[in-house]
Tab-separated table of C-alpha atoms in Angstrom:
chain	number	residue	atom	x	y	z
A	1164	MET	CA	-3.725	79.473	136.560
A	1165	ILE	CA	-0.371	79.177	138.334
A	1166	ARG	CA	-0.013	75.591	137.109
A	1167	ALA	CA	-0.850	76.628	133.537
A	1168	ARG	CA	1.634	79.491	133.606
A	1169	LEU	CA	4.410	77.268	134.953
A	1170	GLY	CA	3.505	74.610	132.386
A	1171	LEU	CA	3.943	77.103	129.530
A	1172	MET	CA	7.304	78.115	130.985
A	1173	MET	CA	8.435	74.468	130.992
A	1174	PHE	CA	7.045	73.917	127.468
A	1175	LEU	CA	9.084	76.750	125.993
A	1176	GLU	CA	12.209	75.910	128.044
A	1177	PHE	CA	12.467	72.402	126.609
A	1178	PHE	CA	11.063	73.233	123.158
A	1179	ILE	CA	14.099	75.473	122.772
A	1180	TRP	CA	16.552	72.772	123.836
A	1181	GLY	CA	14.947	69.905	121.914
A	1182	GLY	CA	14.543	72.006	118.800
A	1183	TRP	CA	18.256	72.164	117.961
A	1184	PHE	CA	20.272	69.911	120.267
A	1185	VAL	CA	18.918	66.571	118.987
A	1186	THR	CA	20.021	67.238	115.395
A	1187	LEU	CA	23.237	69.099	116.291
A	1188	GLY	CA	25.580	66.203	115.482
A	1189	THR	CA	23.948	65.595	112.122
A	1190	PHE	CA	24.007	69.308	111.244
A	1191	LEU	CA	27.666	69.763	112.150
A	1192	ALA	CA	28.833	66.687	110.256
A	1193	GLN	CA	26.752	67.241	107.132
A	1194	ASN	CA	26.615	71.018	106.810
A	1195	LEU	CA	29.727	72.402	108.533
A	1196	SER	CA	31.996	69.408	107.709
A	1197	ALA	CA	32.916	69.070	111.392
A	1198	SER	CA	35.180	66.244	112.515
A	1199	GLY	CA	34.275	63.833	115.293
A	1200	GLY	CA	36.448	65.775	117.712
A	1201	GLN	CA	34.787	69.058	116.788
A	1202	ILE	CA	31.329	67.540	117.237
A	1203	GLY	CA	32.389	66.352	120.683
A	1204	MET	CA	33.600	69.877	121.466
A	1205	ALA	CA	30.234	71.322	120.447
A	1206	PHE	CA	28.276	68.894	122.622
A	1207	SER	CA	30.645	69.513	125.523
A	1208	THR	CA	29.576	73.161	125.642
A	1209	GLN	CA	26.482	71.881	127.449
A	1210	SER	CA	28.742	70.484	130.144
A	1211	TRP	CA	30.791	73.657	130.514
A	1212	GLY	CA	27.558	75.592	130.893
A	1213	ALA	CA	26.346	73.168	133.554
A	1214	ILE	CA	29.634	73.431	135.458
A	1215	ILE	CA	29.380	77.221	135.533
A	1216	ALA	CA	25.622	77.200	136.290
A	1217	PRO	CA	25.799	76.619	140.087
A	1218	PHE	CA	28.007	79.660	140.532
A	1219	ILE	CA	25.624	81.865	138.531
A	1220	ILE	CA	22.634	80.558	140.473
A	1221	GLY	CA	24.349	80.580	143.856
A	1222	LEU	CA	25.767	84.058	143.430
A	1223	ILE	CA	22.745	85.693	141.828
A	1224	ALA	CA	19.461	83.772	142.238
A	1225	ASP	CA	20.014	82.734	145.854
A	1226	ARG	CA	21.519	86.060	146.845
A	1227	PHE	CA	20.343	89.168	145.033
A	1228	PHE	CA	17.776	89.006	142.224
A	1229	ARG	CA	14.444	87.378	141.517
A	1230	ALA	CA	14.808	84.073	139.676
A	1231	GLU	CA	12.156	84.789	137.052
A	1232	ARG	CA	13.866	88.043	136.052
A	1233	ILE	CA	17.241	86.350	135.651
A	1234	LEU	CA	15.472	83.696	133.567
A	1235	GLY	CA	14.083	86.385	131.272
A	1236	VAL	CA	17.404	88.147	130.743
A	1237	LEU	CA	19.251	84.890	129.988
A	1238	HIS	CA	16.714	83.841	127.365
A	1239	LEU	CA	16.674	87.247	125.655
A	1240	VAL	CA	20.455	87.180	125.275
A	1241	GLY	CA	20.196	83.522	124.261
A	1242	ALA	CA	17.814	84.459	121.436
A	1243	ALA	CA	20.438	86.784	119.950
A	1244	LEU	CA	23.050	84.016	120.116
A	1245	MET	CA	20.662	81.576	118.419
A	1246	PHE	CA	20.306	83.965	115.493
A	1247	GLY	CA	24.099	84.044	115.318
A	1248	LEU	CA	24.225	80.228	115.147
A	1249	TYR	CA	21.675	80.329	112.331
A	1250	GLN	CA	24.022	82.536	110.318
A	1251	ALA	CA	27.323	80.721	111.107
A	1252	GLU	CA	29.019	79.321	108.005
A	1253	SER	CA	31.927	77.426	109.593
A	1254	PHE	CA	32.695	75.511	112.760
A	1255	SER	CA	35.173	78.177	113.852
A	1256	ALA	CA	32.369	80.753	113.747
A	1257	PHE	CA	29.824	78.355	115.243
A	1258	TYR	CA	31.749	77.105	118.281
A	1259	PRO	CA	32.220	80.342	120.307
A	1260	LEU	CA	28.550	81.194	119.826
A	1261	VAL	CA	27.304	77.780	120.974
A	1262	LEU	CA	29.689	77.903	123.954
A	1263	ALA	CA	28.351	81.314	125.008
A	1264	TYR	CA	24.782	80.125	124.482
A	1265	MET	CA	25.123	77.021	126.650
A	1266	ILE	CA	26.829	78.982	129.432
A	1267	LEU	CA	23.672	81.123	129.526
A	1268	TYR	CA	21.128	78.338	128.895
A	1269	MET	CA	22.205	75.706	131.414
A	1270	PRO	CA	21.525	77.911	134.486
A	1271	THR	CA	17.937	78.311	133.257
A	1272	LEU	CA	17.294	74.599	133.921
A	1273	ALA	CA	17.802	75.211	137.632
A	1274	LEU	CA	15.904	78.515	137.503
A	1275	VAL	CA	12.712	77.016	136.025
A	1276	ASN	CA	12.840	74.340	138.740
A	1277	SER	CA	13.276	76.970	141.458
A	1278	VAL	CA	10.388	79.078	140.148
A	1279	SER	CA	8.209	75.959	140.069
A	1280	PHE	CA	9.187	74.557	143.473
A	1281	ARG	CA	8.503	77.919	145.152
A	1282	GLN	CA	4.836	77.691	144.119
A	1283	MET	CA	4.346	74.158	145.515
A	1284	ASP	CA	3.417	72.780	148.919
A	1285	ASP	CA	4.519	69.211	148.093
A	1286	PRO	CA	6.975	69.090	145.162
A	1287	SER	CA	7.197	65.282	145.256
A	1288	GLN	CA	3.519	65.137	144.269
A	1289	GLU	CA	3.135	68.358	142.250
A	1290	PHE	CA	6.367	68.865	140.301
A	1291	ALA	CA	5.856	66.046	137.801
A	1292	ARG	CA	2.579	67.595	136.598
A	1293	ILE	CA	4.442	70.795	135.767
A	1294	ARG	CA	7.650	69.250	134.413
A	1295	VAL	CA	5.702	67.058	131.984
A	1296	TRP	CA	4.972	70.156	129.883
A	1297	GLY	CA	8.694	70.482	129.230
A	1298	THR	CA	8.632	67.006	127.764
A	1299	ILE	CA	5.668	67.949	125.595
A	1300	GLY	CA	7.637	70.965	124.338
A	1301	TRP	CA	10.548	68.703	123.353
A	1302	ILE	CA	8.112	66.380	121.539
A	1303	VAL	CA	6.497	69.205	119.576
A	1304	ALA	CA	9.921	70.481	118.475
A	1305	GLY	CA	10.973	67.047	117.179
A	1306	LEU	CA	7.701	66.375	115.398
A	1307	ALA	CA	7.855	69.787	113.731
A	1308	ILE	CA	11.383	69.121	112.445
A	1309	SER	CA	10.511	65.718	110.941
A	1310	TYR	CA	6.853	65.857	109.961
A	1311	LEU	CA	5.920	69.539	109.608
A	1312	PHE	CA	9.061	70.951	107.996
A	1313	ALA	CA	10.898	67.710	106.989
A	1314	TRP	CA	14.232	69.345	107.777
A	1315	ASP	CA	15.863	65.985	108.618
A	1316	SER	CA	15.137	64.120	105.391
A	1317	GLY	CA	18.210	63.117	103.423
A	1318	GLU	CA	17.658	65.712	100.704
A	1319	ALA	CA	16.830	68.496	103.162
A	1320	ILE	CA	19.924	67.768	105.266
A	1321	ALA	CA	22.087	68.010	102.136
A	1322	ASP	CA	20.471	71.365	101.337
A	1323	GLY	CA	21.259	72.682	104.828
A	1324	ALA	CA	17.678	72.779	106.115
A	1325	LEU	CA	18.707	71.847	109.660
A	1326	ARG	CA	20.098	75.372	109.972
A	1327	ASN	CA	16.477	76.504	110.363
A	1328	THR	CA	16.283	74.798	113.759
A	1329	PHE	CA	18.374	77.624	115.222
A	1330	LEU	CA	16.049	80.262	113.806
A	1331	MET	CA	13.005	78.443	115.202
A	1332	CYS	CA	14.571	78.134	118.645
A	1333	GLY	CA	15.774	81.727	118.602
A	1334	LEU	CA	12.196	82.906	118.142
A	1335	ALA	CA	11.022	80.619	120.981
A	1336	SER	CA	13.797	81.938	123.230
A	1337	LEU	CA	12.749	85.489	122.502
A	1338	LEU	CA	9.173	84.619	123.476
A	1339	LEU	CA	10.213	82.900	126.714
A	1340	GLY	CA	12.496	85.798	127.581
A	1341	PHE	CA	9.614	88.276	127.583
A	1342	TYR	CA	7.169	85.792	129.133
A	1343	SER	CA	9.490	85.139	132.080
A	1344	PHE	CA	8.932	88.658	133.397
A	1345	THR	CA	5.241	87.794	133.887
A	1346	LEU	CA	5.920	84.705	136.031
A	1347	PRO	CA	5.230	84.594	139.796
A	1348	ALA	CA	7.759	86.575	141.831
A	1349	THR	CA	10.559	84.326	143.088
A	1350	PRO	CA	12.780	86.497	145.286
A	1351	PRO	CA	15.968	85.180	146.902
A	1352	ARG	CA	15.569	83.593	150.314
A	1353	ALA	CA	19.201	83.417	151.367
A	1354	THR	CA	20.355	85.951	153.912
A	1355	SER	CA	23.889	86.719	154.937
A	1356	SER	CA	25.153	84.561	157.781
A	1357	GLY	CA	28.832	85.333	157.642
A	1358	SER	CA	29.783	82.300	155.566
A	1359	GLY	CA	32.064	84.440	153.440
A	1360	TRP	CA	33.089	83.445	149.950
A	1361	ARG	CA	31.465	79.994	150.191
A	1362	GLU	CA	28.047	81.581	150.653
A	1363	TRP	CA	28.668	84.217	147.979
A	1364	LEU	CA	29.514	81.558	145.404
A	1365	GLY	CA	26.651	79.269	146.405
A	1366	LEU	CA	29.061	76.601	147.673
A	1367	ASP	CA	27.194	76.184	150.965
A	1368	ALA	CA	24.957	73.755	149.063
A	1369	LEU	CA	27.956	71.395	149.103
A	1370	ALA	CA	26.998	70.702	152.716
A	1371	LEU	CA	24.481	68.256	151.247
A	1372	LEU	CA	27.409	65.969	150.464
A	1373	LYS	CA	27.959	65.403	154.187
A	1374	ASP	CA	24.901	63.165	153.998
A	1375	ARG	CA	26.299	59.747	152.990
A	1376	ASN	CA	23.268	58.782	150.928
A	1377	TYR	CA	23.230	62.079	149.066
A	1378	ALA	CA	26.973	61.858	148.373
A	1379	ILE	CA	26.465	58.385	146.868
A	1380	PHE	CA	23.563	59.683	144.775
A	1381	PHE	CA	25.730	62.633	143.642
A	1382	ILE	CA	28.540	60.332	142.497
A	1383	ALA	CA	26.061	58.001	140.778
A	1384	SER	CA	24.587	61.015	138.969
A	1385	ILE	CA	28.007	61.852	137.550
A	1386	LEU	CA	28.712	58.283	136.478
A	1387	ILE	CA	25.320	57.522	134.879
A	1388	CYS	CA	25.675	60.637	132.708
A	1389	ILE	CA	28.595	59.004	130.914
A	1390	PRO	CA	26.179	56.574	129.184
A	1391	LEU	CA	23.689	59.438	128.742
A	1392	ALA	CA	26.250	61.349	126.655
A	1393	PHE	CA	26.309	58.492	124.151
A	1394	TYR	CA	22.589	58.971	123.524
A	1395	TYR	CA	22.750	62.724	123.040
A	1396	GLN	CA	25.805	62.616	120.801
A	1397	ASN	CA	25.154	59.465	118.742
A	1398	ALA	CA	21.460	58.562	118.645
A	1399	ASN	CA	20.355	60.867	115.835
A	1400	PRO	CA	23.427	60.249	113.622
A	1401	PHE	CA	23.072	56.501	114.355
A	1402	LEU	CA	19.455	56.347	113.207
A	1403	ALA	CA	20.141	58.500	110.150
A	1404	GLU	CA	23.226	56.504	109.137
A	1405	ILE	CA	21.546	53.089	109.283
A	1406	GLY	CA	18.621	54.376	107.211
A	1407	VAL	CA	15.775	54.945	109.672
A	1408	ALA	CA	13.271	57.375	108.118
A	1409	ASN	CA	12.354	60.586	109.985
A	1410	PRO	CA	14.857	59.925	112.789
A	1411	THR	CA	14.148	63.116	114.738
A	1412	GLY	CA	10.424	62.504	114.719
A	1413	LYS	CA	10.881	58.893	115.800
A	1414	MET	CA	13.114	60.007	118.657
A	1415	THR	CA	10.170	61.931	120.112
A	1416	LEU	CA	8.744	58.523	121.021
A	1417	GLY	CA	11.140	58.741	123.957
A	1418	GLN	CA	9.610	61.988	125.136
A	1419	ILE	CA	6.086	60.638	124.622
A	1420	SER	CA	6.935	57.785	126.981
A	1421	GLU	CA	8.493	60.379	129.288
A	1422	VAL	CA	5.071	62.036	129.631
A	1423	LEU	CA	3.507	58.750	130.763
A	1424	PHE	CA	6.229	57.874	133.225
A	1425	MET	CA	6.389	61.441	134.527
A	1426	LEU	CA	2.772	61.085	135.620
A	1427	LEU	CA	3.496	57.677	137.181
A	1428	LEU	CA	6.627	58.888	138.971
A	1429	PRO	CA	4.966	60.271	142.145
A	1430	LEU	CA	3.070	57.006	142.639
A	1431	PHE	CA	6.218	54.961	142.081
A	1432	ILE	CA	8.284	57.023	144.547
A	1433	HIS	CA	5.535	56.790	147.149
A	1434	ARG	CA	5.183	53.033	146.703
A	1435	PHE	CA	8.811	51.924	146.335
A	1436	GLY	CA	10.974	54.774	147.647
A	1437	ILE	CA	13.740	56.779	146.037
A	1438	LYS	CA	16.376	54.018	145.914
A	1439	ILE	CA	14.301	51.588	143.867
A	1440	THR	CA	13.158	54.430	141.625
A	1441	LEU	CA	16.739	55.472	140.873
A	1442	MET	CA	17.804	51.849	140.280
A	1443	VAL	CA	15.001	51.259	137.773
A	1444	GLY	CA	16.181	54.346	135.876
A	1445	MET	CA	19.765	53.064	135.712
A	1446	LEU	CA	18.658	49.594	134.589
A	1447	ALA	CA	16.658	51.159	131.765
A	1448	TRP	CA	19.806	52.840	130.403
A	1449	ALA	CA	21.588	49.495	130.150
A	1450	LEU	CA	18.604	47.833	128.469
A	1451	ARG	CA	18.209	50.677	125.981
A	1452	TYR	CA	21.788	50.454	124.750
A	1453	ALA	CA	21.604	46.666	124.514
A	1454	LEU	CA	18.591	47.068	122.204
A	1455	PHE	CA	20.459	49.658	120.115
A	1456	ALA	CA	23.381	47.241	119.782
A	1457	ILE	CA	21.261	44.449	118.293
A	1458	GLY	CA	18.616	46.471	116.395
A	1459	ASP	CA	18.675	47.629	112.765
A	1460	ALA	CA	16.565	49.603	110.301
A	1461	ASP	CA	14.897	46.518	108.807
A	1462	SER	CA	13.682	43.533	110.839
A	1463	GLY	CA	15.189	44.959	114.028
A	1464	VAL	CA	13.571	48.389	113.851
A	1465	ALA	CA	11.096	47.428	116.598
A	1466	LEU	CA	14.033	46.913	118.960
A	1467	LEU	CA	15.246	50.431	118.172
A	1468	LEU	CA	11.805	51.901	118.830
A	1469	VAL	CA	11.563	50.092	122.179
A	1470	GLY	CA	15.014	51.415	123.065
A	1471	ILE	CA	13.904	54.947	122.208
A	1472	ALA	CA	10.667	54.515	124.180
A	1473	LEU	CA	12.650	53.550	127.286
A	1474	HIS	CA	13.697	57.185	127.549
A	1475	GLY	CA	10.741	57.855	129.824
A	1476	VAL	CA	12.055	55.413	132.400
A	1477	CYS	CA	15.696	56.400	131.849
A	1478	TYR	CA	15.140	60.104	132.336
A	1479	ASP	CA	12.203	60.383	134.739
A	1480	PHE	CA	13.160	57.657	137.173
A	1481	PHE	CA	16.695	58.909	137.602
A	1482	PHE	CA	16.964	62.604	136.701
A	1483	VAL	CA	13.551	63.976	137.645
A	1484	SER	CA	13.382	61.883	140.811
A	1485	GLY	CA	16.906	63.125	141.552
A	1486	GLN	CA	15.707	66.731	141.305
A	1487	ILE	CA	12.884	65.931	143.719
A	1488	TYR	CA	15.298	64.170	146.067
A	1489	THR	CA	17.660	67.145	145.958
A	1490	ASP	CA	14.858	69.591	146.766
A	1491	ALA	CA	13.811	67.441	149.732
A	1492	ARG	CA	17.377	67.349	151.078
A	1493	ALA	CA	18.278	71.016	150.485
A	1494	GLY	CA	17.980	73.557	153.252
A	1495	GLU	CA	15.411	76.312	152.792
A	1496	ARG	CA	18.069	78.917	152.078
A	1497	PHE	CA	19.745	77.075	149.218
A	1498	LYS	CA	16.995	75.569	147.082
A	1499	SER	CA	18.294	77.206	143.890
A	1500	SER	CA	21.983	76.505	144.452
A	1501	ALA	CA	21.207	72.857	145.338
A	1502	GLN	CA	19.411	72.445	142.005
A	1503	GLY	CA	22.364	74.109	140.319
A	1504	MET	CA	24.728	71.711	142.033
A	1505	ILE	CA	22.911	68.613	140.767
A	1506	THR	CA	22.881	70.201	137.303
A	1507	LEU	CA	26.665	70.449	137.653
A	1508	ALA	CA	26.917	66.765	138.571
A	1509	THR	CA	24.727	65.518	135.721
A	1510	TYR	CA	24.888	67.823	132.718
A	1511	GLY	CA	28.263	69.214	133.779
A	1512	VAL	CA	30.963	66.892	135.070
A	1513	GLY	CA	29.302	63.601	134.114
A	1514	MET	CA	28.444	64.509	130.555
A	1515	LEU	CA	31.718	66.347	129.963
A	1516	ILE	CA	33.504	63.085	130.713
A	1517	GLY	CA	30.821	61.202	128.782
A	1518	PHE	CA	31.149	63.242	125.582
A	1519	TRP	CA	34.915	62.790	125.675
A	1520	ILE	CA	34.594	59.014	126.122
A	1521	ALA	CA	31.784	58.786	123.547
A	1522	GLY	CA	33.964	60.578	121.023
A	1523	MET	CA	36.847	58.171	121.574
A	1524	ILE	CA	34.623	55.074	121.445
A	1525	THR	CA	32.845	56.297	118.312
A	1526	ASP	CA	36.126	57.091	116.553
A	1527	HIS	CA	37.469	53.664	117.553
A	1528	TYR	CA	34.535	51.946	115.858
A	1529	THR	CA	34.597	54.109	112.721
A	1530	THR	CA	34.711	52.032	109.546
A	1531	ALA	CA	35.065	52.753	105.844
A	1532	ASN	CA	31.268	52.644	105.484
A	1533	GLY	CA	30.371	54.552	108.652
A	1534	HIS	CA	30.487	52.991	112.117
A	1535	ASP	CA	30.305	49.636	113.868
A	1536	TRP	CA	27.343	50.718	115.982
A	1537	THR	CA	27.096	47.411	117.835
A	1538	GLY	CA	30.513	48.049	119.316
A	1539	VAL	CA	29.670	51.667	120.098
A	1540	TRP	CA	26.516	50.821	122.064
A	1541	GLN	CA	27.978	47.898	124.025
A	1542	PHE	CA	30.211	50.185	126.079
A	1543	PRO	CA	27.471	52.374	127.673
A	1544	ALA	CA	25.283	49.284	128.269
A	1545	VAL	CA	27.958	47.588	130.351
A	1546	PHE	CA	28.943	50.832	132.085
A	1547	ALA	CA	25.351	51.499	133.214
A	1548	ILE	CA	25.137	47.997	134.730
A	1549	VAL	CA	28.328	48.607	136.717
A	1550	VAL	CA	26.972	51.906	138.096
A	1551	LEU	CA	23.696	50.216	139.013
A	1552	VAL	CA	25.436	47.461	140.995
A	1553	LEU	CA	27.684	49.909	142.862
A	1554	PHE	CA	24.718	52.113	143.749
A	1555	ALA	CA	22.592	49.157	144.878
A	1556	VAL	CA	25.162	47.958	147.400
A	1557	SER	CA	26.161	51.379	148.774
A	1558	PHE	CA	22.948	53.466	149.012
A	1559	ARG	CA	21.163	52.639	152.274
A	1560	MET	CA	17.380	52.681	152.525
A	1561	ARG	CA	15.613	54.442	155.363
A	1562	ALA	CA	12.292	53.098	156.488
A	1563	THR	CA	10.913	56.441	157.641
A	1564	SER	CA	10.635	58.242	154.328
A	1565	THR	CA	10.212	57.629	150.636
A	1566	ALA	CA	12.370	60.686	149.845
A	1567	GLN	CA	15.510	59.138	151.266
């Protein structure tokens, strides 16, 4: 029953995110007449939320209040903001609401991990079976948009149907907000030890960076999120612009593959260790973007679908294994703030830089008829290869443990 309850929590958490974030760029461009710079600003709110998240988690979840109760409050307030986004008629009205929403939502990614990890004896073997339900939630949201409601068809987009994604996710956020109060109690474990303001702000988790391997992983996490930003910001507009039918539904193929590779992840970590696992994830990013660069909506559509399907390897083998690695390295007192810190590195600093670079690269390759997408996708492909090589030569394996 505990596993089922945590699975439902993960399902709703990622249903909410996948239900509006995938189509955000298309909605802003088509329905609010947003410029490329404004779209980049909207996506960057995720990064600002992730940067602030460790301080919220470190100050509150690790210090004073039960994690599941904070989770509930954040999602209830988030539901109200989602209804505001549904009603926004201009980018100037939309932006402050989405910024406030992401500042509240991003800490919940660390909170659902903390609630889950607290119920497990061996997270490296158990977490993937819980986290996979988040992926399923993302899949269901995308399939509903494309195949149940058809909100992302050309005619529906022109009519403003993508606005309904915010209403759908607002209702899901309201449900998760109330449901969170029924989750297993997850009280704070940190106790005062005289660390002063560093402990109060959750900055004691930065002690993890004294470990050379973890510091290298932390830097790699920031850098690999620069290519990741290209996918979040450009994939849906790319597929829609080149004429791929039901682009949002087809993008769920990535999450379907994520389910498979999530289940294989514990076996892979146990067999090959954390370094090889992380390197396979980085290599998959480079391969995906290479396929996007040469694929098209006609004879090359299979290449696009393979690139989308690589999401399971891209995400699970780097980001989920990174969460497991972080939990293994964190001290008992700072499990939540350590998860918040890696959220800062990935969805915060890395993607903030990534969205800025993606915006510049995309604008550079803008043409009279749309975009030169081959040029756009070549940059993140090469960048991911460079990060992979640097990580391979600097991260040192340890023979005594697979969670190195």
